[in-house]
CSV table of C-alpha atoms and ligand atoms in Angstrom, one decimal:
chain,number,residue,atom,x,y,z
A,1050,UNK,CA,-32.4,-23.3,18.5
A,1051,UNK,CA,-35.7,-21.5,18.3
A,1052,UNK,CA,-35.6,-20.9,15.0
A,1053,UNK,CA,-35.8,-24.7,14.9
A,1054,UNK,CA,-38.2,-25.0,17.1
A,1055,UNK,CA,-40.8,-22.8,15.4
A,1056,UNK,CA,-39.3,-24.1,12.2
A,1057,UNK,CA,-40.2,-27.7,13.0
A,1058,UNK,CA,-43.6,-26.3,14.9
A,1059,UNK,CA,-44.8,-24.9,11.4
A,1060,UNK,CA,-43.8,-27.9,9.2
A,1061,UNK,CA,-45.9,-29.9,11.7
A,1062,UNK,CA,-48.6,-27.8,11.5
A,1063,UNK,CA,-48.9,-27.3,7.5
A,1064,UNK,CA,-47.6,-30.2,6.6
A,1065,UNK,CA,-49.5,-30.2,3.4
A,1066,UNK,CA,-49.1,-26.3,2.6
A,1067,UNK,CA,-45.2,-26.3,3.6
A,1068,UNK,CA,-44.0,-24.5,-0.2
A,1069,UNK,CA,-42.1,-26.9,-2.7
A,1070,UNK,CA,-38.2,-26.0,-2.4
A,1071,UNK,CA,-36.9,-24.5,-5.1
A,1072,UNK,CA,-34.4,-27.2,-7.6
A,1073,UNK,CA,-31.1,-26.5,-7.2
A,1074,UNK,CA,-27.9,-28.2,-9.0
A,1075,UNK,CA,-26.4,-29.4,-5.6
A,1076,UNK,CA,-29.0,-31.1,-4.3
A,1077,UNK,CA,-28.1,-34.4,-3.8
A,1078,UNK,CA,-24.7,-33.9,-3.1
A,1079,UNK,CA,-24.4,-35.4,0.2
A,1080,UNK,CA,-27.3,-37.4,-0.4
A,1081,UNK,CA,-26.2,-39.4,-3.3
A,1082,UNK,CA,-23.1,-37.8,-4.9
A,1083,UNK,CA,-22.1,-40.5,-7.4
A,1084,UNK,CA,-25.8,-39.9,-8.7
A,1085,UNK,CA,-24.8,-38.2,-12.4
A,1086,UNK,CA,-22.6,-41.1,-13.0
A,1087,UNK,CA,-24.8,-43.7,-12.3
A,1088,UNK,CA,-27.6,-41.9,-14.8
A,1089,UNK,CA,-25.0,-41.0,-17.8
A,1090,UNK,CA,-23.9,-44.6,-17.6
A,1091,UNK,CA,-27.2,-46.1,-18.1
A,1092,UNK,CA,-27.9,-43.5,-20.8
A,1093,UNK,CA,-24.6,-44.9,-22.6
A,1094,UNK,CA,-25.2,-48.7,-22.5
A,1095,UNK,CA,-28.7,-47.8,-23.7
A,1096,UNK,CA,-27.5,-45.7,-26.6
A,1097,UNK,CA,-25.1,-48.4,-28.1
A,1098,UNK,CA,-27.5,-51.0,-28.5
A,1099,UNK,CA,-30.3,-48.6,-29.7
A,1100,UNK,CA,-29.6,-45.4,-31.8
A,1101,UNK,CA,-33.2,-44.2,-30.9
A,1102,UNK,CA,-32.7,-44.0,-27.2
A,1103,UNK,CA,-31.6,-40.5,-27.3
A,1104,UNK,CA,-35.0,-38.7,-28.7
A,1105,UNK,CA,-37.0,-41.2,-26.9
A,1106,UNK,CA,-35.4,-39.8,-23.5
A,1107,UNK,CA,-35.7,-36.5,-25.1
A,1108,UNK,CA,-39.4,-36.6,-25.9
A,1109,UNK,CA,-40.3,-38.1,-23.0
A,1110,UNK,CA,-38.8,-35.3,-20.6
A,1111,UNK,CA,-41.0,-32.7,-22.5
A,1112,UNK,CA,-44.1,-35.3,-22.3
A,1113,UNK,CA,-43.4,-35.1,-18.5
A,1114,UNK,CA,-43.0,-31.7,-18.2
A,1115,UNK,CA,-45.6,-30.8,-20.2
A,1116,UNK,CA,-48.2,-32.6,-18.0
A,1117,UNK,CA,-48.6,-31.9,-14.0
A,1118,UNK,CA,-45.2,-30.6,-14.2
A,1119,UNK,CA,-42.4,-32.6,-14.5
A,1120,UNK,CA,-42.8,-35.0,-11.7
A,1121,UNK,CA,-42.6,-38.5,-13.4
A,1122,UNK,CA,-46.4,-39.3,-14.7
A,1123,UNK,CA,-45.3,-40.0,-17.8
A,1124,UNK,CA,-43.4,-43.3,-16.1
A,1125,UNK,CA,-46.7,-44.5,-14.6
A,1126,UNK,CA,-48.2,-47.6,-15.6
A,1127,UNK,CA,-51.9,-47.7,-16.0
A,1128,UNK,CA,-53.8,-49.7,-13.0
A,1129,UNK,CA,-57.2,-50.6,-12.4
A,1130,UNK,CA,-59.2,-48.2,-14.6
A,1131,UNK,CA,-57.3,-45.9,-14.4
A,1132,UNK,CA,-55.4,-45.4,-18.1
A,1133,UNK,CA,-52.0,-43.6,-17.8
A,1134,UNK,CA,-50.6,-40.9,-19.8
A,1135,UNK,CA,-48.3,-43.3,-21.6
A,1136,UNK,CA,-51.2,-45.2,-23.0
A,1137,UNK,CA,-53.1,-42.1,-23.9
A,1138,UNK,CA,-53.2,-41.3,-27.9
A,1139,UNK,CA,-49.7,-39.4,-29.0
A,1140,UNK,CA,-48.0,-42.2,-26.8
A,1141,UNK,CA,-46.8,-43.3,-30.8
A,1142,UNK,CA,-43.3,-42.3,-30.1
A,1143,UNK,CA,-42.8,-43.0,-26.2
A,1144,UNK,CA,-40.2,-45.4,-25.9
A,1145,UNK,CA,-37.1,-46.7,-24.0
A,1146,UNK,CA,-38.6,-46.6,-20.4
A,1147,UNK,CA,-36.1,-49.5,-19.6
A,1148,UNK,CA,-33.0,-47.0,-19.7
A,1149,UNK,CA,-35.2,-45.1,-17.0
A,1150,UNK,CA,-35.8,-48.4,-15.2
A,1151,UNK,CA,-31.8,-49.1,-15.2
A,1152,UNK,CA,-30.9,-45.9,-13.8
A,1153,UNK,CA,-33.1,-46.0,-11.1
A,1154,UNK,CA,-32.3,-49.5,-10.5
A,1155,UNK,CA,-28.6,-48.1,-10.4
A,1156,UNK,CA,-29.2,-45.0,-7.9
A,1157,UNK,CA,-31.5,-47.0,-6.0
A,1158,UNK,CA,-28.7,-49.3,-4.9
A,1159,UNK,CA,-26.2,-46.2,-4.2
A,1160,UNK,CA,-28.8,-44.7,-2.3
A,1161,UNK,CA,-32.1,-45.9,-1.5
A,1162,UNK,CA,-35.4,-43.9,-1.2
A,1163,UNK,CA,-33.7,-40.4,-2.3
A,1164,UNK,CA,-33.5,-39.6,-5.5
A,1165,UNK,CA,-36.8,-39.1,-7.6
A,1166,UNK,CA,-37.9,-41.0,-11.1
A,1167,UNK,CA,-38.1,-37.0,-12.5
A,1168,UNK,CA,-34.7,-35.9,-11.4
A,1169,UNK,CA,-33.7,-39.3,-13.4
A,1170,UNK,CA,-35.5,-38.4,-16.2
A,1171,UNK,CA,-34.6,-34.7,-16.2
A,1172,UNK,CA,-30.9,-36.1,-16.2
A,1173,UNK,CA,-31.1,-38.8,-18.9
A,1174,UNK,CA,-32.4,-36.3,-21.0
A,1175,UNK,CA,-29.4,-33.8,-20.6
A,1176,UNK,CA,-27.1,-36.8,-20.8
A,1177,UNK,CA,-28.8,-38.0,-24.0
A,1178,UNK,CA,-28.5,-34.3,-26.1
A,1179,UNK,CA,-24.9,-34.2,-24.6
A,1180,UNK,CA,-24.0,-37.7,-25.5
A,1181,UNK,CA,-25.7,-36.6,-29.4
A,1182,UNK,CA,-22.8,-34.3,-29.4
A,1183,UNK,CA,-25.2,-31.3,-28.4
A,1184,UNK,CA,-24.6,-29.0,-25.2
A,1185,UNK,CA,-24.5,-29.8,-21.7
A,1186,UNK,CA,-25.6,-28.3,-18.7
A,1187,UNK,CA,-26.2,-28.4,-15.1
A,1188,UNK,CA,-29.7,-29.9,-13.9
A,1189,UNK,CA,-31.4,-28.3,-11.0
A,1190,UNK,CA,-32.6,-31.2,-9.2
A,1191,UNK,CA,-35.4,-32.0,-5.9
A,1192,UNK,CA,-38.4,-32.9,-8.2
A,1193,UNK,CA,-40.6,-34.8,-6.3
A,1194,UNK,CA,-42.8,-37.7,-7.9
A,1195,UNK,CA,-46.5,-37.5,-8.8
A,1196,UNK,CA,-49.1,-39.9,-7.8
A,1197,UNK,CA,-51.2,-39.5,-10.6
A,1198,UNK,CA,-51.2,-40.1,-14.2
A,1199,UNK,CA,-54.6,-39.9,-16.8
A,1200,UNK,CA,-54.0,-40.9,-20.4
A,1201,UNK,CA,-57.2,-37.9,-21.2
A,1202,UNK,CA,-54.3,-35.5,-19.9
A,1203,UNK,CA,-51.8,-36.0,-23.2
A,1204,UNK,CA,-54.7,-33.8,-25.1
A,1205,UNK,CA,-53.0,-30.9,-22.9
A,1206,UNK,CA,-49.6,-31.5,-25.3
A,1207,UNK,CA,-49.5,-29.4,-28.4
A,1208,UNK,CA,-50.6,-31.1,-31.7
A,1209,UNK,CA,-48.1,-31.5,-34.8
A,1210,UNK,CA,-51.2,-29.0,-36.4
A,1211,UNK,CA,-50.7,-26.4,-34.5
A,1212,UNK,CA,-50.2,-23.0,-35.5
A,1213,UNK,CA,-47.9,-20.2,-34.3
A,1214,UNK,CA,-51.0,-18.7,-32.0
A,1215,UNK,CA,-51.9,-22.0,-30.3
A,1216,UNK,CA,-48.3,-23.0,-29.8
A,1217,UNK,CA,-47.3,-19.6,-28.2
A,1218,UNK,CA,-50.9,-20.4,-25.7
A,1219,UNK,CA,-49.4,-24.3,-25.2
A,1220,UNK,CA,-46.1,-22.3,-24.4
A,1221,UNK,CA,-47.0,-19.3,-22.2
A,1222,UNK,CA,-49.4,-21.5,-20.1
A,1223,UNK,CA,-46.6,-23.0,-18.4
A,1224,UNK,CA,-44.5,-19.6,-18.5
A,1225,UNK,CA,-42.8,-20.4,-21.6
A,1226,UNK,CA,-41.9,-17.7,-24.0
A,1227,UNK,CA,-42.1,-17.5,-27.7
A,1228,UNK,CA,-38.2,-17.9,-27.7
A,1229,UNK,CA,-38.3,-21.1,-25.4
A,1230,UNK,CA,-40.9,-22.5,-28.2
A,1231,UNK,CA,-38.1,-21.4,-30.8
A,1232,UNK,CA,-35.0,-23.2,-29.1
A,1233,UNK,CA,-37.0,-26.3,-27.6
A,1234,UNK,CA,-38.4,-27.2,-31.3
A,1235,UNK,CA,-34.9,-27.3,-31.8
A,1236,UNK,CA,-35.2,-31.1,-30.0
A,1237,UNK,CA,-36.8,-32.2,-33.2
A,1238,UNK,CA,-33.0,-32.3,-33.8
A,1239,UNK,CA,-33.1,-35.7,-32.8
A,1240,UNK,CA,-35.3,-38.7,-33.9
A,1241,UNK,CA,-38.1,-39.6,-35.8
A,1242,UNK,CA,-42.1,-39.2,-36.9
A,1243,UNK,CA,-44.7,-41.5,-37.9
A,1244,UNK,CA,-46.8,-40.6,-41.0
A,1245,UNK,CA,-49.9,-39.8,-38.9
A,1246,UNK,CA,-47.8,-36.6,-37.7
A,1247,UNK,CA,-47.6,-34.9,-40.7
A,1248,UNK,CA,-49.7,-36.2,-42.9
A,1249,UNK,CA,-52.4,-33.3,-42.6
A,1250,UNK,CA,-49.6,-31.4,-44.9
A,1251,UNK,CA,-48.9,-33.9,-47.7
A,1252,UNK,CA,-52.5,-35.1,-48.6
A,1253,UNK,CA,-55.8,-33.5,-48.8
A,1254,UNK,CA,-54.1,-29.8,-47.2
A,1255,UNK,CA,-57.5,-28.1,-47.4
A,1256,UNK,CA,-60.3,-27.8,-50.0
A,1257,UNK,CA,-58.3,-26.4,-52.7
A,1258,UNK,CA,-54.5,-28.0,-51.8
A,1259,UNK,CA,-53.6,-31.5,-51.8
A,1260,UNK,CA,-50.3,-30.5,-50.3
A,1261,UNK,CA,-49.4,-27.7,-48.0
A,1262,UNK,CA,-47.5,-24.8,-50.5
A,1263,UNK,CA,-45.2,-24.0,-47.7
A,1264,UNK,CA,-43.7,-27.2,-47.4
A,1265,UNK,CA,-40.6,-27.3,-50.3
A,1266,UNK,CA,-42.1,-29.4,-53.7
A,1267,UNK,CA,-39.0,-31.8,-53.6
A,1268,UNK,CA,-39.5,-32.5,-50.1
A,1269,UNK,CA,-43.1,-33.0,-50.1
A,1270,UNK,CA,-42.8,-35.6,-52.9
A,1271,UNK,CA,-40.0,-37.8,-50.7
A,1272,UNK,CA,-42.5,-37.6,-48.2
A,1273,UNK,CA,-45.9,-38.9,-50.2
A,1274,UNK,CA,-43.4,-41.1,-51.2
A,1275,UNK,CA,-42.5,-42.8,-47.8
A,1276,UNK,CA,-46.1,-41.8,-46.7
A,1277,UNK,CA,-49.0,-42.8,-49.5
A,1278,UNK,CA,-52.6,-41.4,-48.7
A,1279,UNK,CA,-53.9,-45.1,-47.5
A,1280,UNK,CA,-50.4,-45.7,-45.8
A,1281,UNK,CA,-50.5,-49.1,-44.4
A,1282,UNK,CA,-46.9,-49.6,-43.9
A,1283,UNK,CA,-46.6,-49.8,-39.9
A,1284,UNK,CA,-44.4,-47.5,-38.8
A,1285,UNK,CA,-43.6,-45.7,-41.8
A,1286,UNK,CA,-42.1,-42.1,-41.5
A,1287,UNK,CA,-39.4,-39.9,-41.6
A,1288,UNK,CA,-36.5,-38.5,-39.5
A,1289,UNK,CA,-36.8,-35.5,-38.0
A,1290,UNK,CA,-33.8,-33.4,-39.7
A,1291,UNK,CA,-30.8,-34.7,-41.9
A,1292,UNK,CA,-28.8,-36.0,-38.9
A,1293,UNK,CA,-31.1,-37.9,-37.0
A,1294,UNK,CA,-28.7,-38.9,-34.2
A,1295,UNK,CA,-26.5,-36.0,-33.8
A,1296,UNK,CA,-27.8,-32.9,-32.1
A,1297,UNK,CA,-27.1,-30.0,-34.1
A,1298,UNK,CA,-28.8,-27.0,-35.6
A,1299,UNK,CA,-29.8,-29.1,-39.0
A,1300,UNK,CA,-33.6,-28.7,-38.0
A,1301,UNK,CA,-33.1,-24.8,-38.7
A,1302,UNK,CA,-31.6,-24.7,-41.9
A,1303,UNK,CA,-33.8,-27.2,-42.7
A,1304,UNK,CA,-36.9,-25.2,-41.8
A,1305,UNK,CA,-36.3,-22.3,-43.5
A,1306,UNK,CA,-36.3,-24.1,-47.2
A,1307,UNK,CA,-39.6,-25.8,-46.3
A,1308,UNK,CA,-37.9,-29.1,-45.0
A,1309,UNK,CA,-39.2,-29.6,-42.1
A,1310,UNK,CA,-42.0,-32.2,-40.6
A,1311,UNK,CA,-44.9,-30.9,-38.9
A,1312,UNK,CA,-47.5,-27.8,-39.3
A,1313,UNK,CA,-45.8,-26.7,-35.5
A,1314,UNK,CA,-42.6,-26.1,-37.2
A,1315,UNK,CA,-43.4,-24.8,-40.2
A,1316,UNK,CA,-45.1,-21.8,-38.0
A,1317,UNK,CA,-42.2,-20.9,-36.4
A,1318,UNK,CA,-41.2,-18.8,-39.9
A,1319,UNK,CA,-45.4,-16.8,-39.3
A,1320,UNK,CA,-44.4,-14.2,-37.1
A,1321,UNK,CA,-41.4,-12.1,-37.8
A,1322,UNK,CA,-39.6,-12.8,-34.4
A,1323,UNK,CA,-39.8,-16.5,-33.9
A,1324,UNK,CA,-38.8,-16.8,-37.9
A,1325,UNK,CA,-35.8,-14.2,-37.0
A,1326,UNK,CA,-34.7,-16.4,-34.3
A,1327,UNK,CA,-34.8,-20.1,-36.7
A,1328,UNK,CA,-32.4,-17.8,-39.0
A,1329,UNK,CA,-30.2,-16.9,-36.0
A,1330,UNK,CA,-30.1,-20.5,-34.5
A,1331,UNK,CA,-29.5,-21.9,-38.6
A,1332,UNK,CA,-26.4,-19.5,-38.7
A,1333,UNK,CA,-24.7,-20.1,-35.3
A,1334,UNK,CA,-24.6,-23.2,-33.9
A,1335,UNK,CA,-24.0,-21.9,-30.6
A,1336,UNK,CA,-26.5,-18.9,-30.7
A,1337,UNK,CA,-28.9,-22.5,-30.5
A,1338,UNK,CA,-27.2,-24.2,-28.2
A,1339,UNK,CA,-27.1,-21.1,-25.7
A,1340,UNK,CA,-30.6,-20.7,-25.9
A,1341,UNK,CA,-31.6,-24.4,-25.9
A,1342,UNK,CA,-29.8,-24.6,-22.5
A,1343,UNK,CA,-31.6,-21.8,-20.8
A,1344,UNK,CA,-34.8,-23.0,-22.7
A,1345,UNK,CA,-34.5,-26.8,-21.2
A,1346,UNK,CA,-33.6,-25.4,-17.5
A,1347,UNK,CA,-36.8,-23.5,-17.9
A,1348,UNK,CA,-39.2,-26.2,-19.1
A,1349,UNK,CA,-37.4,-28.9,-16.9
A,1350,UNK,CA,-38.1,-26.5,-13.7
A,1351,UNK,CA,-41.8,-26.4,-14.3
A,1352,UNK,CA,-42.9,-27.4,-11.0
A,1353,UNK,CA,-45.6,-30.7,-10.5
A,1354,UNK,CA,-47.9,-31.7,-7.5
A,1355,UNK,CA,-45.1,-34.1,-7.1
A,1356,UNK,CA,-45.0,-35.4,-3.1
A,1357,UNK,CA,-43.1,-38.7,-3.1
A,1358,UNK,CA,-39.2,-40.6,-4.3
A,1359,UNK,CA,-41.4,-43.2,-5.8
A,1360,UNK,CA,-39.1,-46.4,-5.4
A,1361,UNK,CA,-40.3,-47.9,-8.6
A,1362,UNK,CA,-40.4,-45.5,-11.5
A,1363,UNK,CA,-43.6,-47.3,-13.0
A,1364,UNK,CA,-45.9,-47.5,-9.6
A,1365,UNK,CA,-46.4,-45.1,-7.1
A,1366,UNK,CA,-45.2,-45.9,-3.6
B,2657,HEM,C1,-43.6,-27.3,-30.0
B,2657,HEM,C2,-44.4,-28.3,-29.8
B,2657,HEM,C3,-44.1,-29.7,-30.2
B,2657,HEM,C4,-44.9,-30.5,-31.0
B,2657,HEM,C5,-46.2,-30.1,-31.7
B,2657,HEM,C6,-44.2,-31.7,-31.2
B,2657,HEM,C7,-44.7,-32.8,-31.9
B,2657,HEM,C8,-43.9,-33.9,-32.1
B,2657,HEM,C9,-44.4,-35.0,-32.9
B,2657,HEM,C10,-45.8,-35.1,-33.6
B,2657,HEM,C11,-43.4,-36.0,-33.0
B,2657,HEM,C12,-43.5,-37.3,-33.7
B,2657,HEM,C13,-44.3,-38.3,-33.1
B,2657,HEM,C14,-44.4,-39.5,-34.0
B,2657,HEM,O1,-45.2,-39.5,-34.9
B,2657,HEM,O2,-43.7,-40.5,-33.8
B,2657,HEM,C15,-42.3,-35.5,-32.2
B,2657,HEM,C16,-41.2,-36.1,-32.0
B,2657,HEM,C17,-40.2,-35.7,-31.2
B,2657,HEM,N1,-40.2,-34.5,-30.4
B,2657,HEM,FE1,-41.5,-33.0,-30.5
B,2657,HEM,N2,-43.0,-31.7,-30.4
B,2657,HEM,C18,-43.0,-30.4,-29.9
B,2657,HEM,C19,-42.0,-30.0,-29.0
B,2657,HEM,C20,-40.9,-30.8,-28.6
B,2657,HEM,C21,-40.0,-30.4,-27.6
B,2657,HEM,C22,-40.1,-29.2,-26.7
B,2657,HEM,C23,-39.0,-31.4,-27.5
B,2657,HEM,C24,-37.8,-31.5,-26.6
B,2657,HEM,C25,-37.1,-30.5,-26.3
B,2657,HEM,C26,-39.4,-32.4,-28.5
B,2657,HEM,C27,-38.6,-33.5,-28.8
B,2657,HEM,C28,-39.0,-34.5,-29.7
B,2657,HEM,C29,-38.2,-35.6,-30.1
B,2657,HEM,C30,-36.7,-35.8,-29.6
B,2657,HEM,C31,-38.9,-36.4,-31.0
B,2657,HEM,C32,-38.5,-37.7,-31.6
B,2657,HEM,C33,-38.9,-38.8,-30.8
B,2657,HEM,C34,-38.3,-40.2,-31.2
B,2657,HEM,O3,-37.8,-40.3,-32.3
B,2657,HEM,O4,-38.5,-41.1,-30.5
B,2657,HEM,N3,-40.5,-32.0,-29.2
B,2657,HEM,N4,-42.7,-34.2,-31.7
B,2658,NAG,C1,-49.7,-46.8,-26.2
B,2658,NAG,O1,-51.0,-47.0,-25.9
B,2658,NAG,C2,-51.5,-48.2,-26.3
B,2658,NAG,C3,-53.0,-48.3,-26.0
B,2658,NAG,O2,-53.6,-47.1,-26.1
B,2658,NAG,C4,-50.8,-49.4,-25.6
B,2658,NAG,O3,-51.2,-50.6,-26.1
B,2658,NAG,C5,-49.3,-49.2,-25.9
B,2658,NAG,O4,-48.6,-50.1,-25.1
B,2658,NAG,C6,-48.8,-47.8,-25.5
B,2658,NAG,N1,-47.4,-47.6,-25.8
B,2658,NAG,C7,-46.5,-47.4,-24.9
B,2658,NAG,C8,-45.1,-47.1,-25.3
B,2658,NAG,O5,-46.7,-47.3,-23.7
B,2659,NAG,C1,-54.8,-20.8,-35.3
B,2659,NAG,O1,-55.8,-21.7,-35.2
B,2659,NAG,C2,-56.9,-21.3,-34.4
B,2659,NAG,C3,-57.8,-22.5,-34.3
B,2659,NAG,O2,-58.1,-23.1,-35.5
B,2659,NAG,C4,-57.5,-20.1,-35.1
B,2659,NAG,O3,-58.6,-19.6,-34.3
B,2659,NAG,C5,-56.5,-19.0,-35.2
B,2659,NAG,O4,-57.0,-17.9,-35.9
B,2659,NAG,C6,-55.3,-19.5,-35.9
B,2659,NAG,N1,-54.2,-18.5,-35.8
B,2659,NAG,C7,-53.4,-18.2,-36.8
B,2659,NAG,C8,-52.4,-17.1,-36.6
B,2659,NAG,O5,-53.5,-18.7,-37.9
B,2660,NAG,C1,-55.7,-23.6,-48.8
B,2660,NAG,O1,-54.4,-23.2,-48.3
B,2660,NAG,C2,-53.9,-22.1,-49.1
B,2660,NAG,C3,-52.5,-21.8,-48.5
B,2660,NAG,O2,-52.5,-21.7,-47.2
B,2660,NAG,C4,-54.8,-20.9,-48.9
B,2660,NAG,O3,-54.2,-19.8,-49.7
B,2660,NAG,C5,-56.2,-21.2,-49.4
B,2660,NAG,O4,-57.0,-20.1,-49.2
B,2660,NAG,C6,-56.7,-22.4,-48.7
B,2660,NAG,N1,-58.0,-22.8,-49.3
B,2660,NAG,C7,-59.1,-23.1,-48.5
B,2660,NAG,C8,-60.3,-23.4,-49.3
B,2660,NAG,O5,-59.0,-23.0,-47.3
């Protein structure tokens, strides 16, 4: 009883300071236990209508993540002046916010006020590489909403361009490893570029180079093909591996011959352990999968500011 007492004492005092719990896989199981279900089932009505609902969800979790933490921004709409991330310049491919919306709408009916819009999103994104025919896993879960959301943030996101040393600095500022940058490139299992993304590589490479050497000849051409120097096809681009919609290790054995989309990739084969690890996860399917699970829990765990269960995933309360 004491304990209590001093415990609710010091939550009233540092109410602000109080430490941000750590996510665990139970944590809304007496809060809102049907919770999974509700998420998975928006996920799979969204998916039959649109093929494309998978990589958007996908995408968009590492968007989140990758700015403040994953607590949400990414939902927010812009307001006032203030321009939100998904208005901000590599928004190209951010899509499918509905199935987001529908979930909510779902949970919030079950159980009002409880469950966060980056819980949601952390669990449509596991739903939508399971429902690809990729892995599944459990997600921790007690991610709290941010309240703030600036479109000049997305220049924090690493650029198709990058190479191996700027990726690994992107990575290991938000305690990623080289072999989390390995098995998460692996989402590029799933969906689809524009031309913008890659078309550093196929015209005008450098001075000397019209196209990049490392990228395989046949390959390059399909790709000036579908994305001419003036391109004004809206839209235009290419799929991200061979099996766009299924989540498998494709991407790999695609990299390794040159077949593969962006600068970012490519790099993976520039340093001797992140190109042994693309052979490993292009041999064994499950080697990937394995280390894409650990990989996700990691990057889906990097904590935000978040404070709030906003009640409406696109405005804060
Ligand atoms: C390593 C750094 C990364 C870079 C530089 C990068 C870059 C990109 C770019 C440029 C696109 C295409 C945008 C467009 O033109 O439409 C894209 C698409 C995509 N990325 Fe990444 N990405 C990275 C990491 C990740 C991670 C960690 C994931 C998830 C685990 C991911 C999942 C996806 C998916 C699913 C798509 C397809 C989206 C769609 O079709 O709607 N990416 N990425
Ligand atoms: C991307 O940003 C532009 C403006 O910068 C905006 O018109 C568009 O709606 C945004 N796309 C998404 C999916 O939010
Ligand atoms: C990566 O690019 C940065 C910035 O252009 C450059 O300073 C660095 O030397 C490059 N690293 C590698 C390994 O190419
Ligand atoms: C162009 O790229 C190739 C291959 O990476 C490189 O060998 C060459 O030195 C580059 N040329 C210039 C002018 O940077």
């Amino acid at each position: 009883m004491a304990a209590v007492v001093a415990l609710i004492f010091a939550l009233a005092m540092f109410p602000v300071s109080s430490p941000v719990s750590a996510l665990s896989s139970n944590y809304y199981s007496k809060t809102c236990p049907k919770l999974e279900t509700a998420v998975t089932n928006a996920v799979k009505k969204a998916m039959k209508n649109h093929k494309t609902v998978p990589a958007a969800l996908l995408r968009m979790h590492f968007h989140d993540c990758f700015i403040r933490g994953c607590d949400a921004s990414v939902l927010l709409e812009s307001k006032g002046k203030n321009t939100a991330e998904k208005d901000g310049p590599p928004n190209i491919s951010l899509h499918a916010f509905y199935v987001i919306d529908n979930a909510k709408k779902a949970v919030e009916a079950m159980c009002p006020g409880v469950v966060s819009c980056a819980d949601i999103l952390a669990l449509s994104a596991r739903d939508a590489v399971a429902l690809s025919g990729g892995p599944t896993w459990d997600v921790p879960k007690g991610r709290k909403d941010g309240r703030i959301s600036k479109a000049t943030d997305t220049r924090q996101l690493p650029a198709p361009t990058f190479n191996i040393s700027q990726l690994q600095q992107s990575f290991s500022q938000r305690g990623l490893s080289m072999a989390d940058l390995v098995a998460l490139s692996g989402g590029h299992s799933l969906g689809f570029s524009h031309c913008s993304s890659f078309q550093n590589r196929i015209h005008n490479f450098n001075a000397t180079l019209d196209i990049d050497p490392s990228i395989s000849p046949s390959f390059a051409t399909s790709l000036r093909h579908v994305c001419p120097a003036h391109n004004k096809v809206k839209n235009a681009g290419a799929t991200l591996d061979s099996s766009t919609t299924v989540f498998d290790n494709a991407y790999y054995k695609l990299l390794l011959p040159g077949k593969s989309l962006f600068s970012s990739d490519q790099s993976l084969l520039t340093t001797p352990k992140t190109k042994a690890l693309v052979s490993k996860f292009a041999r064994s399917k499950s080697a990937f999968e394995n280390a894409f699970v650990q990989s996700m829990i990691r990057m889906s765990s990097i904590t935000g500011g978040g404070q709030e269960i906003r009640l409406d995933c696109r405005r804060v309360n």
